[in-house]
């Protein structure tokens, strides 16, 4: 399986998929927003995925493919219902405005 297919499979596997690095502050911010949504019942835990690409041997290739798919290789890259939503700032801003729930 190629890198693109692996990414697409991850995205399809969950309603919300965060492709991230565990040491990245923006990734942690997005993870915390979705953790709050799970706690409040706005998102079912089974519908949420966090793929930490730090440990992947092809981490750079994954980020290169994310750039092809989304226009940026930075993390996190957040996908909701199979579509690219944005990064950590986008998730935080949508949650702060009460708009994130509309996408879920």
JSON list of C-alpha atoms in Angstrom, two decimals:
[
{"chain": "A", "resi": 1, "resn": "UNK", "atom": "CA", "xyz": [0.00, 0.00, 0.00]},
{"chain": "A", "resi": 2, "resn": "UNK", "atom": "CA", "xyz": [1.30, 3.43, -0.92]},
{"chain": "A", "resi": 3, "resn": "UNK", "atom": "CA", "xyz": [1.45, 6.48, 1.31]},
{"chain": "A", "resi": 4, "resn": "UNK", "atom": "CA", "xyz": [-1.57, 8.15, -0.30]},
{"chain": "A", "resi": 5, "resn": "UNK", "atom": "CA", "xyz": [-3.68, 5.01, 0.11]},
{"chain": "A", "resi": 6, "resn": "UNK", "atom": "CA", "xyz": [-2.60, 4.65, 3.76]},
{"chain": "A", "resi": 7, "resn": "UNK", "atom": "CA", "xyz": [-3.64, 8.24, 4.46]},
{"chain": "A", "resi": 8, "resn": "UNK", "atom": "CA", "xyz": [-6.96, 7.81, 2.65]},
{"chain": "A", "resi": 9, "resn": "UNK", "atom": "CA", "xyz": [-7.67, 4.60, 4.60]},
{"chain": "A", "resi": 10, "resn": "UNK", "atom": "CA", "xyz": [-7.02, 6.41, 7.89]},
{"chain": "A", "resi": 11, "resn": "UNK", "atom": "CA", "xyz": [-9.29, 9.29, 6.87]},
{"chain": "A", "resi": 12, "resn": "UNK", "atom": "CA", "xyz": [-12.10, 6.92, 5.84]},
{"chain": "A", "resi": 13, "resn": "UNK", "atom": "CA", "xyz": [-11.81, 4.91, 9.05]},
{"chain": "A", "resi": 14, "resn": "UNK", "atom": "CA", "xyz": [-13.20, 7.65, 11.33]},
{"chain": "A", "resi": 15, "resn": "UNK", "atom": "CA", "xyz": [-15.67, 10.50, 11.18]},
{"chain": "A", "resi": 16, "resn": "UNK", "atom": "CA", "xyz": [-12.93, 12.75, 12.59]},
{"chain": "A", "resi": 17, "resn": "UNK", "atom": "CA", "xyz": [-9.28, 11.96, 11.85]},
{"chain": "A", "resi": 18, "resn": "UNK", "atom": "CA", "xyz": [-6.49, 14.13, 13.20]},
{"chain": "A", "resi": 19, "resn": "UNK", "atom": "CA", "xyz": [-3.14, 13.46, 11.53]},
{"chain": "A", "resi": 20, "resn": "UNK", "atom": "CA", "xyz": [-0.63, 14.90, 13.92]},
{"chain": "A", "resi": 21, "resn": "UNK", "atom": "CA", "xyz": [2.57, 14.75, 15.90]},
{"chain": "A", "resi": 22, "resn": "UNK", "atom": "CA", "xyz": [2.35, 14.17, 19.64]},
{"chain": "A", "resi": 23, "resn": "UNK", "atom": "CA", "xyz": [4.98, 16.82, 20.36]},
{"chain": "A", "resi": 24, "resn": "UNK", "atom": "CA", "xyz": [3.30, 19.57, 18.32]},
{"chain": "A", "resi": 25, "resn": "UNK", "atom": "CA", "xyz": [1.43, 22.20, 20.32]},
{"chain": "A", "resi": 26, "resn": "UNK", "atom": "CA", "xyz": [-1.17, 22.72, 17.59]},
{"chain": "A", "resi": 27, "resn": "UNK", "atom": "CA", "xyz": [-1.75, 18.97, 17.40]},
{"chain": "A", "resi": 28, "resn": "UNK", "atom": "CA", "xyz": [-2.26, 18.83, 21.16]},
{"chain": "A", "resi": 29, "resn": "UNK", "atom": "CA", "xyz": [-4.65, 21.78, 20.94]},
{"chain": "A", "resi": 30, "resn": "UNK", "atom": "CA", "xyz": [-6.78, 20.00, 18.32]},
{"chain": "A", "resi": 31, "resn": "UNK", "atom": "CA", "xyz": [-6.68, 16.76, 20.33]},
{"chain": "A", "resi": 32, "resn": "UNK", "atom": "CA", "xyz": [-7.89, 18.62, 23.44]},
{"chain": "A", "resi": 33, "resn": "UNK", "atom": "CA", "xyz": [-10.77, 20.26, 21.56]},
{"chain": "A", "resi": 34, "resn": "UNK", "atom": "CA", "xyz": [-12.01, 16.88, 20.35]},
{"chain": "A", "resi": 35, "resn": "UNK", "atom": "CA", "xyz": [-11.48, 15.35, 23.81]},
{"chain": "A", "resi": 36, "resn": "UNK", "atom": "CA", "xyz": [-13.82, 18.03, 25.17]},
{"chain": "A", "resi": 37, "resn": "UNK", "atom": "CA", "xyz": [-16.36, 17.21, 22.45]},
{"chain": "A", "resi": 38, "resn": "UNK", "atom": "CA", "xyz": [-16.21, 13.53, 23.40]},
{"chain": "A", "resi": 39, "resn": "UNK", "atom": "CA", "xyz": [-16.65, 14.34, 27.11]},
{"chain": "A", "resi": 40, "resn": "UNK", "atom": "CA", "xyz": [-19.64, 16.58, 26.37]},
{"chain": "A", "resi": 41, "resn": "UNK", "atom": "CA", "xyz": [-21.30, 13.97, 24.16]},
{"chain": "A", "resi": 42, "resn": "UNK", "atom": "CA", "xyz": [-20.95, 16.00, 20.95]},
{"chain": "A", "resi": 43, "resn": "UNK", "atom": "CA", "xyz": [-18.66, 13.36, 19.42]},
{"chain": "A", "resi": 44, "resn": "UNK", "atom": "CA", "xyz": [-18.70, 9.60, 19.92]},
{"chain": "A", "resi": 45, "resn": "UNK", "atom": "CA", "xyz": [-15.26, 8.28, 20.89]},
{"chain": "A", "resi": 46, "resn": "UNK", "atom": "CA", "xyz": [-15.52, 5.53, 18.27]},
{"chain": "A", "resi": 47, "resn": "UNK", "atom": "CA", "xyz": [-15.83, 8.20, 15.55]},
{"chain": "A", "resi": 48, "resn": "UNK", "atom": "CA", "xyz": [-12.56, 9.92, 16.50]},
{"chain": "A", "resi": 49, "resn": "UNK", "atom": "CA", "xyz": [-9.02, 9.03, 15.48]},
{"chain": "A", "resi": 50, "resn": "UNK", "atom": "CA", "xyz": [-5.64, 10.58, 16.26]},
{"chain": "A", "resi": 51, "resn": "UNK", "atom": "CA", "xyz": [-2.81, 9.33, 14.06]},
{"chain": "A", "resi": 52, "resn": "UNK", "atom": "CA", "xyz": [0.54, 10.25, 15.57]},
{"chain": "A", "resi": 53, "resn": "UNK", "atom": "CA", "xyz": [2.88, 10.15, 12.58]},
{"chain": "A", "resi": 54, "resn": "UNK", "atom": "CA", "xyz": [6.00, 10.83, 14.71]},
{"chain": "A", "resi": 55, "resn": "UNK", "atom": "CA", "xyz": [6.57, 7.11, 15.04]},
{"chain": "A", "resi": 56, "resn": "UNK", "atom": "CA", "xyz": [6.01, 6.30, 11.38]},
{"chain": "A", "resi": 57, "resn": "UNK", "atom": "CA", "xyz": [9.17, 5.41, 9.46]},
{"chain": "A", "resi": 58, "resn": "UNK", "atom": "CA", "xyz": [7.80, 7.30, 6.45]},
{"chain": "A", "resi": 59, "resn": "UNK", "atom": "CA", "xyz": [6.76, 10.40, 8.39]},
{"chain": "A", "resi": 60, "resn": "UNK", "atom": "CA", "xyz": [8.31, 12.78, 5.84]},
{"chain": "A", "resi": 61, "resn": "UNK", "atom": "CA", "xyz": [6.58, 11.01, 2.94]},
{"chain": "A", "resi": 62, "resn": "UNK", "atom": "CA", "xyz": [3.27, 11.24, 4.82]},
{"chain": "A", "resi": 63, "resn": "UNK", "atom": "CA", "xyz": [3.75, 14.98, 5.29]},
{"chain": "A", "resi": 64, "resn": "UNK", "atom": "CA", "xyz": [4.71, 15.37, 1.62]},
{"chain": "A", "resi": 65, "resn": "UNK", "atom": "CA", "xyz": [1.50, 13.61, 0.58]},
{"chain": "A", "resi": 66, "resn": "UNK", "atom": "CA", "xyz": [-0.54, 15.70, 3.02]},
{"chain": "A", "resi": 67, "resn": "UNK", "atom": "CA", "xyz": [0.86, 18.76, 1.25]},
{"chain": "A", "resi": 68, "resn": "UNK", "atom": "CA", "xyz": [-0.36, 17.35, -2.08]},
{"chain": "A", "resi": 69, "resn": "UNK", "atom": "CA", "xyz": [-3.78, 16.68, -0.58]},
{"chain": "A", "resi": 70, "resn": "UNK", "atom": "CA", "xyz": [-4.29, 19.81, 1.53]},
{"chain": "A", "resi": 71, "resn": "UNK", "atom": "CA", "xyz": [-1.80, 22.44, 0.39]},
{"chain": "A", "resi": 72, "resn": "UNK", "atom": "CA", "xyz": [0.34, 22.24, 3.53]},
{"chain": "A", "resi": 73, "resn": "UNK", "atom": "CA", "xyz": [2.56, 19.65, 5.16]},
{"chain": "A", "resi": 74, "resn": "UNK", "atom": "CA", "xyz": [2.25, 21.10, 8.65]},
{"chain": "A", "resi": 75, "resn": "UNK", "atom": "CA", "xyz": [0.39, 19.21, 11.34]},
{"chain": "A", "resi": 76, "resn": "UNK", "atom": "CA", "xyz": [-2.21, 18.71, 12.47]},
{"chain": "A", "resi": 77, "resn": "UNK", "atom": "CA", "xyz": [-4.25, 18.05, 9.37]},
{"chain": "A", "resi": 78, "resn": "UNK", "atom": "CA", "xyz": [-7.85, 17.50, 10.46]},
{"chain": "A", "resi": 79, "resn": "UNK", "atom": "CA", "xyz": [-10.38, 15.64, 8.33]},
{"chain": "A", "resi": 80, "resn": "UNK", "atom": "CA", "xyz": [-14.09, 15.55, 9.15]},
{"chain": "A", "resi": 81, "resn": "UNK", "atom": "CA", "xyz": [-16.44, 13.24, 7.26]},
{"chain": "A", "resi": 82, "resn": "UNK", "atom": "CA", "xyz": [-13.65, 12.46, 4.80]},
{"chain": "A", "resi": 83, "resn": "UNK", "atom": "CA", "xyz": [-13.00, 16.09, 3.90]},
{"chain": "A", "resi": 84, "resn": "UNK", "atom": "CA", "xyz": [-10.09, 18.29, 4.88]},
{"chain": "A", "resi": 85, "resn": "UNK", "atom": "CA", "xyz": [-11.22, 20.70, 7.59]},
{"chain": "A", "resi": 86, "resn": "UNK", "atom": "CA", "xyz": [-8.02, 22.54, 8.49]},
{"chain": "A", "resi": 87, "resn": "UNK", "atom": "CA", "xyz": [-5.33, 22.71, 11.13]},
{"chain": "A", "resi": 88, "resn": "UNK", "atom": "CA", "xyz": [-5.24, 23.24, 14.87]},
{"chain": "A", "resi": 89, "resn": "UNK", "atom": "CA", "xyz": [-6.11, 26.94, 14.68]},
{"chain": "A", "resi": 90, "resn": "UNK", "atom": "CA", "xyz": [-9.11, 26.18, 12.45]},
{"chain": "A", "resi": 91, "resn": "UNK", "atom": "CA", "xyz": [-10.44, 23.58, 14.90]},
{"chain": "A", "resi": 92, "resn": "UNK", "atom": "CA", "xyz": [-9.95, 25.89, 17.89]},
{"chain": "A", "resi": 93, "resn": "UNK", "atom": "CA", "xyz": [-11.59, 28.85, 16.11]},
{"chain": "A", "resi": 94, "resn": "UNK", "atom": "CA", "xyz": [-14.59, 26.80, 14.97]},
{"chain": "A", "resi": 95, "resn": "UNK", "atom": "CA", "xyz": [-15.03, 25.38, 18.48]},
{"chain": "A", "resi": 96, "resn": "UNK", "atom": "CA", "xyz": [-14.74, 28.84, 20.07]},
{"chain": "A", "resi": 97, "resn": "UNK", "atom": "CA", "xyz": [-17.45, 30.18, 17.75]},
{"chain": "A", "resi": 98, "resn": "UNK", "atom": "CA", "xyz": [-19.69, 27.17, 18.38]},
{"chain": "A", "resi": 99, "resn": "UNK", "atom": "CA", "xyz": [-19.44, 26.16, 14.71]},
{"chain": "A", "resi": 100, "resn": "UNK", "atom": "CA", "xyz": [-17.46, 22.92, 15.01]},
{"chain": "A", "resi": 101, "resn": "UNK", "atom": "CA", "xyz": [-20.50, 20.91, 16.10]},
{"chain": "A", "resi": 102, "resn": "UNK", "atom": "CA", "xyz": [-22.19, 21.72, 12.78]},
{"chain": "A", "resi": 103, "resn": "UNK", "atom": "CA", "xyz": [-19.50, 19.75, 10.95]},
{"chain": "A", "resi": 104, "resn": "UNK", "atom": "CA", "xyz": [-19.83, 16.72, 13.21]}
]
